[in-house]
Amino acid sequence: MPSDEETGTSTPTGSYGTDEAELARMGYKQELKRDLGLLQNFGVSFSIISVITGVPSLFLYGLNTGGPAVMVWGWVVVACFTMLVGLSMAEVCSAHPTSGGPYFWAAMLSEPRNAAFASWVTGWFNLLGQVAVTTGISFACATFISTVATFGSDFVPNAKTNIGVYAAVLVAQGLINTFGVHLLRYLNNVSVWWHGLGTTALVIAILAKAPTHQTGKFVFRTFIDGTGVDGGDGWSVRASPAYVVVIGILMAQYTLTGFDASAHMTEETHNAAMAGPIGIIMAIGVSAVLGWFLILGLLFSIQDLAGTVGTTTGEPVAQIFLDTVGEKGAIVLMVIVIGAMFFCGTFSVTSNSRMMYAFARDGGIPGHTFFHKVDPKRKSPVRTVWLACLLSFCLGLPSLGSAVAFSAATSIATIGLYISYAIPIALRVIYARNFVRGPFHLGRFSYPVAIGAVMWIAFISIAFILPSLNPVNSQTLNYSIVAVGIVLTYCMGFWVISARKWFTGPIKQIEAESKGIDITNPGDIDKLEEKEEKHPADVTTTHTKS
């Protein structure tokens, strides 16, 4: 019997009103301002992946955990598997282009009786992962601002000043998002060029001005195990070099995260069924190439490995800038990096707020009646914009007393997001024959690509909770497992205690409102379902007349 890839029906496409009609098919009204094109949709994910944010902020981790060889070749391996994830997500996004993204897909791809539970778990992992990603991005921006402030001055940053700068960064990003998608569209264009040209200019500058360059052997073949605390034995001695390689590639995986932003922006994108999927794939592909270029440039420009790793600035990338282009040049390059981080954080808040809006629209978060509103003037979910900023700030507060706690918060970002990616992809595999594909699809490759994506996510979800420093104690324990446990406990516990009684998953807005239902009140949905079960004929008749 032919599979759905061979006989699957494509979602209809047309000209005027196609996007609104597609949204209506899924049961939602067009409420957000549809003002973005393919470039802007791609730009949101490209800006959130932001290799010039992820690579510099985790460069020290990479040097200590596997060194140049793992950083270079690990990036290639991770990029290939991440593309499998992106391709699978793009196919689902084309079939269901809504701002709910993975949360909505999980409900649509599972059996009706399990739809609410699937979307509940996916939604919470995606939401918490996005909050943690925003925290990591904007906190890195604040840290680099504090670092550049030390150049040529006596300023010495500490935990309190970093939190203050972090708060200012989040407020600025929140204010920008408050102005709506019209302003974000232009900032998006600037961000794409800033990331592309900025990264290229940065690499050319340090390579051209570096007094000396590292050899190809150092960059491509040098393995370093700096996972031992205070110069002690690392994991390559206690376990094996393979262990260090596994935990070392997570630098690349953390960086190549957040491309679901293209899905969250589909309700604001023209020709969403094609622009969303292409935006996801383009963001991963361009970021993979640009990120590898950046890593090679930085590694070849290292002047003194020991001095770079142990730099007083606290940031090896900043030391590379100082060693190659001098203090004034380093300030310019730091501004490029900080600008990219700021753009990255701004669009992370954008994506985060859209996901929260979609989840609140279906009653999935506390205070949903307040948070699911769209500003009538700006056509933007302003309330969830500030909710995203507030939660991200709270998640950064543990850094005041423990760097380990903050690291755990950023670790859950990768695990949380990728688990939320894996659930709809796995459901698409399990219920393959029920999948109605959109205009973008993989044909016969759909099934094997999805299998590969799910297996990779399972692997990294385990690898990312492993301890990175030896010996393991209260200060070096990777608390990611604790964070994952908290998320699972909350999701499952609250579902059993309460949510299963009222949460229905993605609500069919148009259909519900046509029956006079307040779609912000899950209780009213329950009453309707009870009425339909008792008097299906009456409900059907009423709906037909309406």
PDB file of N, CA and C in Angstrom, residues 120-208:
ATOM      1  N   TRP A 120       0.270  19.765  25.463  1.00  0.00           N
ATOM      2  CA  TRP A 120       0.586  20.284  26.802  1.00  0.00           C
ATOM      3  C   TRP A 120       2.075  20.086  27.113  1.00  0.00           C
ATOM      4  N   VAL A 121       2.560  18.852  26.950  1.00  0.00           N
ATOM      5  CA  VAL A 121       3.965  18.553  27.239  1.00  0.00           C
ATOM      6  C   VAL A 121       4.886  19.319  26.282  1.00  0.00           C
ATOM      7  N   THR A 122       4.565  19.298  25.006  1.00  0.00           N
ATOM      8  CA  THR A 122       5.380  20.004  24.017  1.00  0.00           C
ATOM      9  C   THR A 122       5.405  21.496  24.293  1.00  0.00           C
ATOM     10  N   GLY A 123       4.238  22.040  24.614  1.00  0.00           N
ATOM     11  CA  GLY A 123       4.156  23.477  24.874  1.00  0.00           C
ATOM     12  C   GLY A 123       4.998  23.930  26.037  1.00  0.00           C
ATOM     13  N   TRP A 124       4.984  23.166  27.126  1.00  0.00           N
ATOM     14  CA  TRP A 124       5.758  23.571  28.296  1.00  0.00           C
ATOM     15  C   TRP A 124       7.262  23.407  28.086  1.00  0.00           C
ATOM     16  N   PHE A 125       7.666  22.348  27.414  1.00  0.00           N
ATOM     17  CA  PHE A 125       9.094  22.204  27.124  1.00  0.00           C
ATOM     18  C   PHE A 125       9.565  23.319  26.182  1.00  0.00           C
ATOM     19  N   ASN A 126       8.744  23.645  25.186  1.00  0.00           N
ATOM     20  CA  ASN A 126       9.118  24.696  24.248  1.00  0.00           C
ATOM     21  C   ASN A 126       9.155  26.058  24.927  1.00  0.00           C
ATOM     22  N   LEU A 127       8.173  26.316  25.775  1.00  0.00           N
ATOM     23  CA  LEU A 127       8.122  27.600  26.471  1.00  0.00           C
ATOM     24  C   LEU A 127       9.317  27.780  27.400  1.00  0.00           C
ATOM     25  N   LEU A 128       9.581  26.762  28.235  1.00  0.00           N
ATOM     26  CA  LEU A 128      10.696  26.863  29.172  1.00  0.00           C
ATOM     27  C   LEU A 128      12.040  26.896  28.446  1.00  0.00           C
ATOM     28  N   GLY A 129      12.146  26.132  27.357  1.00  0.00           N
ATOM     29  CA  GLY A 129      13.368  26.170  26.569  1.00  0.00           C
ATOM     30  C   GLY A 129      13.606  27.541  25.968  1.00  0.00           C
ATOM     31  N   GLN A 130      12.538  28.164  25.476  1.00  0.00           N
ATOM     32  CA  GLN A 130      12.677  29.488  24.874  1.00  0.00           C
ATOM     33  C   GLN A 130      13.037  30.540  25.905  1.00  0.00           C
ATOM     34  N   VAL A 131      12.443  30.452  27.086  1.00  0.00           N
ATOM     35  CA  VAL A 131      12.789  31.399  28.151  1.00  0.00           C
ATOM     36  C   VAL A 131      14.267  31.259  28.507  1.00  0.00           C
ATOM     37  N   ALA A 132      14.737  30.012  28.608  1.00  0.00           N
ATOM     38  CA  ALA A 132      16.140  29.772  28.950  1.00  0.00           C
ATOM     39  C   ALA A 132      17.071  30.255  27.840  1.00  0.00           C
ATOM     40  N   VAL A 133      16.664  30.096  26.590  1.00  0.00           N
ATOM     41  CA  VAL A 133      17.484  30.585  25.475  1.00  0.00           C
ATOM     42  C   VAL A 133      17.599  32.103  25.528  1.00  0.00           C
ATOM     43  N   THR A 134      16.471  32.776  25.766  1.00  0.00           N
ATOM     44  CA  THR A 134      16.500  34.238  25.889  1.00  0.00           C
ATOM     45  C   THR A 134      17.414  34.658  27.026  1.00  0.00           C
ATOM     46  N   THR A 135      17.359  33.915  28.122  1.00  0.00           N
ATOM     47  CA  THR A 135      18.230  34.203  29.265  1.00  0.00           C
ATOM     48  C   THR A 135      19.696  34.082  28.870  1.00  0.00           C
ATOM     49  N   GLY A 136      20.062  32.972  28.234  1.00  0.00           N
ATOM     50  CA  GLY A 136      21.455  32.760  27.850  1.00  0.00           C
ATOM     51  C   GLY A 136      21.958  33.814  26.882  1.00  0.00           C
ATOM     52  N   ILE A 137      21.132  34.161  25.903  1.00  0.00           N
ATOM     53  CA  ILE A 137      21.534  35.136  24.885  1.00  0.00           C
ATOM     54  C   ILE A 137      21.740  36.515  25.493  1.00  0.00           C
ATOM     55  N   SER A 138      20.714  36.993  26.199  1.00  0.00           N
ATOM     56  CA  SER A 138      20.766  38.361  26.728  1.00  0.00           C
ATOM     57  C   SER A 138      21.765  38.486  27.872  1.00  0.00           C
ATOM     58  N   PHE A 139      21.964  37.410  28.643  1.00  0.00           N
ATOM     59  CA  PHE A 139      22.966  37.463  29.705  1.00  0.00           C
ATOM     60  C   PHE A 139      24.370  37.494  29.099  1.00  0.00           C
ATOM     61  N   ALA A 140      24.564  36.768  28.011  1.00  0.00           N
ATOM     62  CA  ALA A 140      25.855  36.820  27.320  1.00  0.00           C
ATOM     63  C   ALA A 140      26.109  38.225  26.798  1.00  0.00           C
ATOM     64  N   CYS A 141      25.062  38.858  26.275  1.00  0.00           N
ATOM     65  CA  CYS A 141      25.192  40.242  25.797  1.00  0.00           C
ATOM     66  C   CYS A 141      25.624  41.160  26.934  1.00  0.00           C
ATOM     67  N   ALA A 142      24.988  41.003  28.093  1.00  0.00           N
ATOM     68  CA  ALA A 142      25.336  41.817  29.253  1.00  0.00           C
ATOM     69  C   ALA A 142      26.773  41.561  29.700  1.00  0.00           C
ATOM     70  N   THR A 143      27.193  40.305  29.675  1.00  0.00           N
ATOM     71  CA  THR A 143      28.556  39.948  30.078  1.00  0.00           C
ATOM     72  C   THR A 143      29.588  40.578  29.150  1.00  0.00           C
ATOM     73  N   PHE A 144      29.333  40.547  27.847  1.00  0.00           N
ATOM     74  CA  PHE A 144      30.264  41.145  26.893  1.00  0.00           C
ATOM     75  C   PHE A 144      30.288  42.667  27.004  1.00  0.00           C
ATOM     76  N   ILE A 145      29.146  43.272  27.344  1.00  0.00           N
ATOM     77  CA  ILE A 145      29.119  44.721  27.578  1.00  0.00           C
ATOM     78  C   ILE A 145      30.005  45.055  28.775  1.00  0.00           C
ATOM     79  N   SER A 146      29.877  44.261  29.836  1.00  0.00           N
ATOM     80  CA  SER A 146      30.707  44.479  31.030  1.00  0.00           C
ATOM     81  C   SER A 146      32.182  44.268  30.707  1.00  0.00           C
ATOM     82  N   THR A 147      32.478  43.275  29.843  1.00  0.00           N
ATOM     83  CA  THR A 147      33.871  42.994  29.477  1.00  0.00           C
ATOM     84  C   THR A 147      34.487  44.151  28.706  1.00  0.00           C
ATOM     85  N   VAL A 148      33.773  44.665  27.711  1.00  0.00           N
ATOM     86  CA  VAL A 148      34.326  45.757  26.905  1.00  0.00           C
ATOM     87  C   VAL A 148      34.466  47.030  27.734  1.00  0.00           C
ATOM     88  N   ALA A 149      33.663  47.151  28.791  1.00  0.00           N
ATOM     89  CA  ALA A 149      33.766  48.316  29.671  1.00  0.00           C
ATOM     90  C   ALA A 149      35.068  48.319  30.463  1.00  0.00           C
ATOM     91  N   THR A 150      35.734  47.168  30.547  1.00  0.00           N
ATOM     92  CA  THR A 150      37.007  47.091  31.273  1.00  0.00           C
ATOM     93  C   THR A 150      38.184  47.536  30.412  1.00  0.00           C
ATOM     94  N   PHE A 151      37.998  47.617  29.097  1.00  0.00           N
ATOM     95  CA  PHE A 151      39.088  48.012  28.210  1.00  0.00           C
ATOM     96  C   PHE A 151      39.494  49.464  28.484  1.00  0.00           C
ATOM     97  N   GLY A 152      40.728  49.657  28.864  1.00  0.00           N
ATOM     98  CA  GLY A 152      41.244  51.000  29.094  1.00  0.00           C
ATOM     99  C   GLY A 152      40.645  51.701  30.292  1.00  0.00           C
ATOM    100  N   SER A 153      40.101  50.938  31.244  1.00  0.00           N
ATOM    101  CA  SER A 153      39.502  51.552  32.430  1.00  0.00           C
ATOM    102  C   SER A 153      39.792  50.691  33.650  1.00  0.00           C
ATOM    103  N   ASP A 154      39.400  51.221  34.815  1.00  0.00           N
ATOM    104  CA  ASP A 154      39.602  50.490  36.070  1.00  0.00           C
ATOM    105  C   ASP A 154      38.336  49.735  36.483  1.00  0.00           C
ATOM    106  N   PHE A 155      37.342  49.731  35.623  1.00  0.00           N
ATOM    107  CA  PHE A 155      36.074  49.076  35.955  1.00  0.00           C
ATOM    108  C   PHE A 155      36.266  47.569  36.107  1.00  0.00           C
ATOM    109  N   VAL A 156      35.740  47.034  37.199  1.00  0.00           N
ATOM    110  CA  VAL A 156      35.804  45.595  37.455  1.00  0.00           C
ATOM    111  C   VAL A 156      34.368  45.088  37.633  1.00  0.00           C
ATOM    112  N   PRO A 157      33.846  44.364  36.666  1.00  0.00           N
ATOM    113  CA  PRO A 157      32.463  43.879  36.767  1.00  0.00           C
ATOM    114  C   PRO A 157      32.313  42.799  37.825  1.00  0.00           C
ATOM    115  N   ASN A 158      31.141  42.728  38.407  1.00  0.00           N
ATOM    116  CA  ASN A 158      30.831  41.661  39.360  1.00  0.00           C
ATOM    117  C   ASN A 158      29.416  41.161  39.083  1.00  0.00           C
ATOM    118  N   ALA A 159      28.966  40.235  39.894  1.00  0.00           N
ATOM    119  CA  ALA A 159      27.660  39.613  39.655  1.00  0.00           C
ATOM    120  C   ALA A 159      26.528  40.633  39.678  1.00  0.00           C
ATOM    121  N   LYS A 160      26.601  41.594  40.606  1.00  0.00           N
ATOM    122  CA  LYS A 160      25.524  42.583  40.739  1.00  0.00           C
ATOM    123  C   LYS A 160      25.481  43.534  39.547  1.00  0.00           C
ATOM    124  N   THR A 161      26.648  43.987  39.096  1.00  0.00           N
ATOM    125  CA  THR A 161      26.660  44.892  37.943  1.00  0.00           C
ATOM    126  C   THR A 161      26.204  44.157  36.682  1.00  0.00           C
ATOM    127  N   ASN A 162      26.575  42.889  36.569  1.00  0.00           N
ATOM    128  CA  ASN A 162      26.139  42.109  35.407  1.00  0.00           C
ATOM    129  C   ASN A 162      24.621  41.954  35.367  1.00  0.00           C
ATOM    130  N   ILE A 163      24.018  41.730  36.546  1.00  0.00           N
ATOM    131  CA  ILE A 163      22.560  41.609  36.602  1.00  0.00           C
ATOM    132  C   ILE A 163      21.907  42.941  36.224  1.00  0.00           C
ATOM    133  N   GLY A 164      22.506  44.042  36.665  1.00  0.00           N
ATOM    134  CA  GLY A 164      21.971  45.361  36.321  1.00  0.00           C
ATOM    135  C   GLY A 164      22.001  45.605  34.819  1.00  0.00           C
ATOM    136  N   VAL A 165      23.137  45.280  34.203  1.00  0.00           N
ATOM    137  CA  VAL A 165      23.256  45.430  32.749  1.00  0.00           C
ATOM    138  C   VAL A 165      22.284  44.484  32.049  1.00  0.00           C
ATOM    139  N   TYR A 166      22.158  43.288  32.581  1.00  0.00           N
ATOM    140  CA  TYR A 166      21.241  42.292  32.013  1.00  0.00           C
ATOM    141  C   TYR A 166      19.799  42.807  32.017  1.00  0.00           C
ATOM    142  N   ALA A 167      19.395  43.413  33.139  1.00  0.00           N
ATOM    143  CA  ALA A 167      18.048  43.974  33.239  1.00  0.00           C
ATOM    144  C   ALA A 167      17.842  45.076  32.203  1.00  0.00           C
ATOM    145  N   ALA A 168      18.852  45.927  32.027  1.00  0.00           N
ATOM    146  CA  ALA A 168      18.752  47.018  31.047  1.00  0.00           C
ATOM    147  C   ALA A 168      18.626  46.469  29.628  1.00  0.00           C
ATOM    148  N   VAL A 169      19.375  45.411  29.334  1.00  0.00           N
ATOM    149  CA  VAL A 169      19.309  44.789  28.007  1.00  0.00           C
ATOM    150  C   VAL A 169      17.907  44.245  27.740  1.00  0.00           C
ATOM    151  N   LEU A 170      17.330  43.540  28.717  1.00  0.00           N
ATOM    152  CA  LEU A 170      15.994  42.974  28.551  1.00  0.00           C
ATOM    153  C   LEU A 170      14.933  44.058  28.389  1.00  0.00           C
ATOM    154  N   VAL A 171      15.046  45.136  29.155  1.00  0.00           N
ATOM    155  CA  VAL A 171      14.087  46.241  29.037  1.00  0.00           C
ATOM    156  C   VAL A 171      14.158  46.854  27.633  1.00  0.00           C
ATOM    157  N   ALA A 172      15.369  47.060  27.132  1.00  0.00           N
ATOM    158  CA  ALA A 172      15.531  47.621  25.789  1.00  0.00           C
ATOM    159  C   ALA A 172      14.918  46.697  24.735  1.00  0.00           C
ATOM    160  N   GLN A 173      15.149  45.394  24.884  1.00  0.00           N
ATOM    161  CA  GLN A 173      14.598  44.425  23.929  1.00  0.00           C
ATOM    162  C   GLN A 173      13.078  44.365  24.025  1.00  0.00           C
ATOM    163  N   GLY A 174      12.550  44.505  25.236  1.00  0.00           N
ATOM    164  CA  GLY A 174      11.108  44.531  25.417  1.00  0.00           C
ATOM    165  C   GLY A 174      10.477  45.757  24.785  1.00  0.00           C
ATOM    166  N   LEU A 175      11.123  46.910  24.927  1.00  0.00           N
ATOM    167  CA  LEU A 175      10.604  48.148  24.339  1.00  0.00           C
ATOM    168  C   LEU A 175      10.579  48.055  22.814  1.00  0.00           C
ATOM    169  N   ILE A 176      11.623  47.473  22.247  1.00  0.00           N
ATOM    170  CA  ILE A 176      11.663  47.323  20.787  1.00  0.00           C
ATOM    171  C   ILE A 176      10.528  46.420  20.316  1.00  0.00           C
ATOM    172  N   ASN A 177      10.304  45.322  21.013  1.00  0.00           N
ATOM    173  CA  ASN A 177       9.231  44.406  20.632  1.00  0.00           C
ATOM    174  C   ASN A 177       7.852  45.002  20.843  1.00  0.00           C
ATOM    175  N   THR A 178       7.743  45.959  21.732  1.00  0.00           N
ATOM    176  CA  THR A 178       6.455  46.594  21.989  1.00  0.00           C
ATOM    177  C   THR A 178       5.971  47.401  20.788  1.00  0.00           C
ATOM    178  N   PHE A 179       6.894  47.893  19.991  1.00  0.00           N
ATOM    179  CA  PHE A 179       6.513  48.726  18.849  1.00  0.00           C
ATOM    180  C   PHE A 179       5.900  47.927  17.705  1.00  0.00           C
ATOM    181  N   GLY A 180       5.873  46.621  17.796  1.00  0.00           N
ATOM    182  CA  GLY A 180       5.179  45.803  16.816  1.00  0.00           C
ATOM    183  C   GLY A 180       6.042  45.333  15.671  1.00  0.00           C
ATOM    184  N   VAL A 181       5.443  44.529  14.809  1.00  0.00           N
ATOM    185  CA  VAL A 181       6.188  43.871  13.750  1.00  0.00           C
ATOM    186  C   VAL A 181       6.631  44.814  12.642  1.00  0.00           C
ATOM    187  N   HIS A 182       5.993  45.975  12.543  1.00  0.00           N
ATOM    188  CA  HIS A 182       6.405  46.902  11.482  1.00  0.00           C
ATOM    189  C   HIS A 182       7.839  47.365  11.708  1.00  0.00           C
ATOM    190  N   LEU A 183       8.167  47.702  12.961  1.00  0.00           N
ATOM    191  CA  LEU A 183       9.528  48.109  13.287  1.00  0.00           C
ATOM    192  C   LEU A 183      10.462  46.903  13.264  1.00  0.00           C
ATOM    193  N   LEU A 184       9.969  45.762  13.752  1.00  0.00           N
ATOM    194  CA  LEU A 184      10.801  44.566  13.774  1.00  0.00           C
ATOM    195  C   LEU A 184      11.214  44.135  12.373  1.00  0.00           C
ATOM    196  N   ARG A 185      10.364  44.416  11.399  1.00  0.00           N
ATOM    197  CA  ARG A 185      10.676  44.032  10.019  1.00  0.00           C
ATOM    198  C   ARG A 185      11.973  44.692   9.556  1.00  0.00           C
ATOM    199  N   TYR A 186      12.114  45.981   9.854  1.00  0.00           N
ATOM    200  CA  TYR A 186      13.311  46.695   9.418  1.00  0.00           C
ATOM    201  C   TYR A 186      14.520  46.311  10.273  1.00  0.00           C
ATOM    202  N   LEU A 187      14.294  46.134  11.557  1.00  0.00           N
ATOM    203  CA  LEU A 187      15.384  45.682  12.419  1.00  0.00           C
ATOM    204  C   LEU A 187      15.847  44.291  12.004  1.00  0.00           C
ATOM    205  N   ASN A 188      14.909  43.494  11.551  1.00  0.00           N
ATOM    206  CA  ASN A 188      15.219  42.155  11.084  1.00  0.00           C
ATOM    207  C   ASN A 188      16.174  42.198   9.894  1.00  0.00           C
ATOM    208  N   ASN A 189      15.873  43.083   8.949  1.00  0.00           N
ATOM    209  CA  ASN A 189      16.751  43.235   7.777  1.00  0.00           C
ATOM    210  C   ASN A 189      18.146  43.675   8.187  1.00  0.00           C
ATOM    211  N   VAL A 190      18.203  44.630   9.127  1.00  0.00           N
ATOM    212  CA  VAL A 190      19.500  45.108   9.627  1.00  0.00           C
ATOM    213  C   VAL A 190      20.249  43.965  10.305  1.00  0.00           C
ATOM    214  N   SER A 191      19.509  43.176  11.092  1.00  0.00           N
ATOM    215  CA  SER A 191      20.124  42.076  11.836  1.00  0.00           C
ATOM    216  C   SER A 191      20.752  41.041  10.909  1.00  0.00           C
ATOM    217  N   VAL A 192      20.055  40.701   9.824  1.00  0.00           N
ATOM    218  CA  VAL A 192      20.585  39.712   8.882  1.00  0.00           C
ATOM    219  C   VAL A 192      21.915  40.183   8.312  1.00  0.00           C
ATOM    220  N   TRP A 193      21.958  41.430   7.868  1.00  0.00           N
ATOM    221  CA  TRP A 193      23.196  41.969   7.299  1.00  0.00           C
ATOM    222  C   TRP A 193      24.270  42.154   8.367  1.00  0.00           C
ATOM    223  N   TRP A 194      23.849  42.543   9.569  1.00  0.00           N
ATOM    224  CA  TRP A 194      24.797  42.722  10.678  1.00  0.00           C
ATOM    225  C   TRP A 194      25.498  41.405  10.992  1.00  0.00           C
ATOM    226  N   HIS A 195      24.716  40.345  11.074  1.00  0.00           N
ATOM    227  CA  HIS A 195      25.286  39.033  11.370  1.00  0.00           C
ATOM    228  C   HIS A 195      26.183  38.545  10.236  1.00  0.00           C
ATOM    229  N   GLY A 196      25.704  38.661   9.013  1.00  0.00           N
ATOM    230  CA  GLY A 196      26.474  38.160   7.877  1.00  0.00           C
ATOM    231  C   GLY A 196      27.745  38.947   7.627  1.00  0.00           C
ATOM    232  N   LEU A 197      27.590  40.257   7.428  1.00  0.00           N
ATOM    233  CA  LEU A 197      28.753  41.103   7.138  1.00  0.00           C
ATOM    234  C   LEU A 197      29.629  41.281   8.374  1.00  0.00           C
ATOM    235  N   GLY A 198      29.003  41.377   9.541  1.00  0.00           N
ATOM    236  CA  GLY A 198      29.764  41.562  10.777  1.00  0.00           C
ATOM    237  C   GLY A 198      30.674  40.382  11.070  1.00  0.00           C
ATOM    238  N   THR A 199      30.124  39.183  10.929  1.00  0.00           N
ATOM    239  CA  THR A 199      30.927  37.977  11.165  1.00  0.00           C
ATOM    240  C   THR A 199      32.061  37.876  10.157  1.00  0.00           C
ATOM    241  N   THR A 200      31.755  38.145   8.891  1.00  0.00           N
ATOM    242  CA  THR A 200      32.778  38.078   7.842  1.00  0.00           C
ATOM    243  C   THR A 200      33.884  39.103   8.080  1.00  0.00           C
ATOM    244  N   ALA A 201      33.480  40.340   8.394  1.00  0.00           N
ATOM    245  CA  ALA A 201      34.460  41.403   8.631  1.00  0.00           C
ATOM    246  C   ALA A 201      35.325  41.095   9.846  1.00  0.00           C
ATOM    247  N   LEU A 202      34.697  40.542  10.878  1.00  0.00           N
ATOM    248  CA  LEU A 202      35.433  40.203  12.102  1.00  0.00           C
ATOM    249  C   LEU A 202      36.516  39.169  11.813  1.00  0.00           C
ATOM    250  N   VAL A 203      36.158  38.115  11.102  1.00  0.00           N
ATOM    251  CA  VAL A 203      37.116  37.054  10.814  1.00  0.00           C
ATOM    252  C   VAL A 203      38.253  37.564   9.937  1.00  0.00           C
ATOM    253  N   ILE A 204      37.900  38.343   8.916  1.00  0.00           N
ATOM    254  CA  ILE A 204      38.936  38.893   8.030  1.00  0.00           C
ATOM    255  C   ILE A 204      39.890  39.793   8.812  1.00  0.00           C
ATOM    256  N   ALA A 205      39.337  40.610   9.705  1.00  0.00           N
ATOM    257  CA  ALA A 205      40.150  41.552  10.474  1.00  0.00           C
ATOM    258  C   ALA A 205      41.164  40.830  11.362  1.00  0.00           C
ATOM    259  N   ILE A 206      40.720  39.830  12.113  1.00  0.00           N
ATOM    260  CA  ILE A 206      41.643  39.163  13.036  1.00  0.00           C
ATOM    261  C   ILE A 206      42.671  38.318  12.274  1.00  0.00           C
ATOM    262  N   LEU A 207      42.259  37.715  11.156  1.00  0.00           N
ATOM    263  CA  LEU A 207      43.219  36.935  10.374  1.00  0.00           C
ATOM    264  C   LEU A 207      44.255  37.833   9.712  1.00  0.00           C
ATOM    265  N   ALA A 208      43.816  38.994   9.251  1.00  0.00           N
ATOM    266  CA  ALA A 208      44.724  39.915   8.556  1.00  0.00           C
ATOM    267  C   ALA A 208      45.697  40.586   9.518  1.00  0.00           C
TER     268      ALA A 208
END
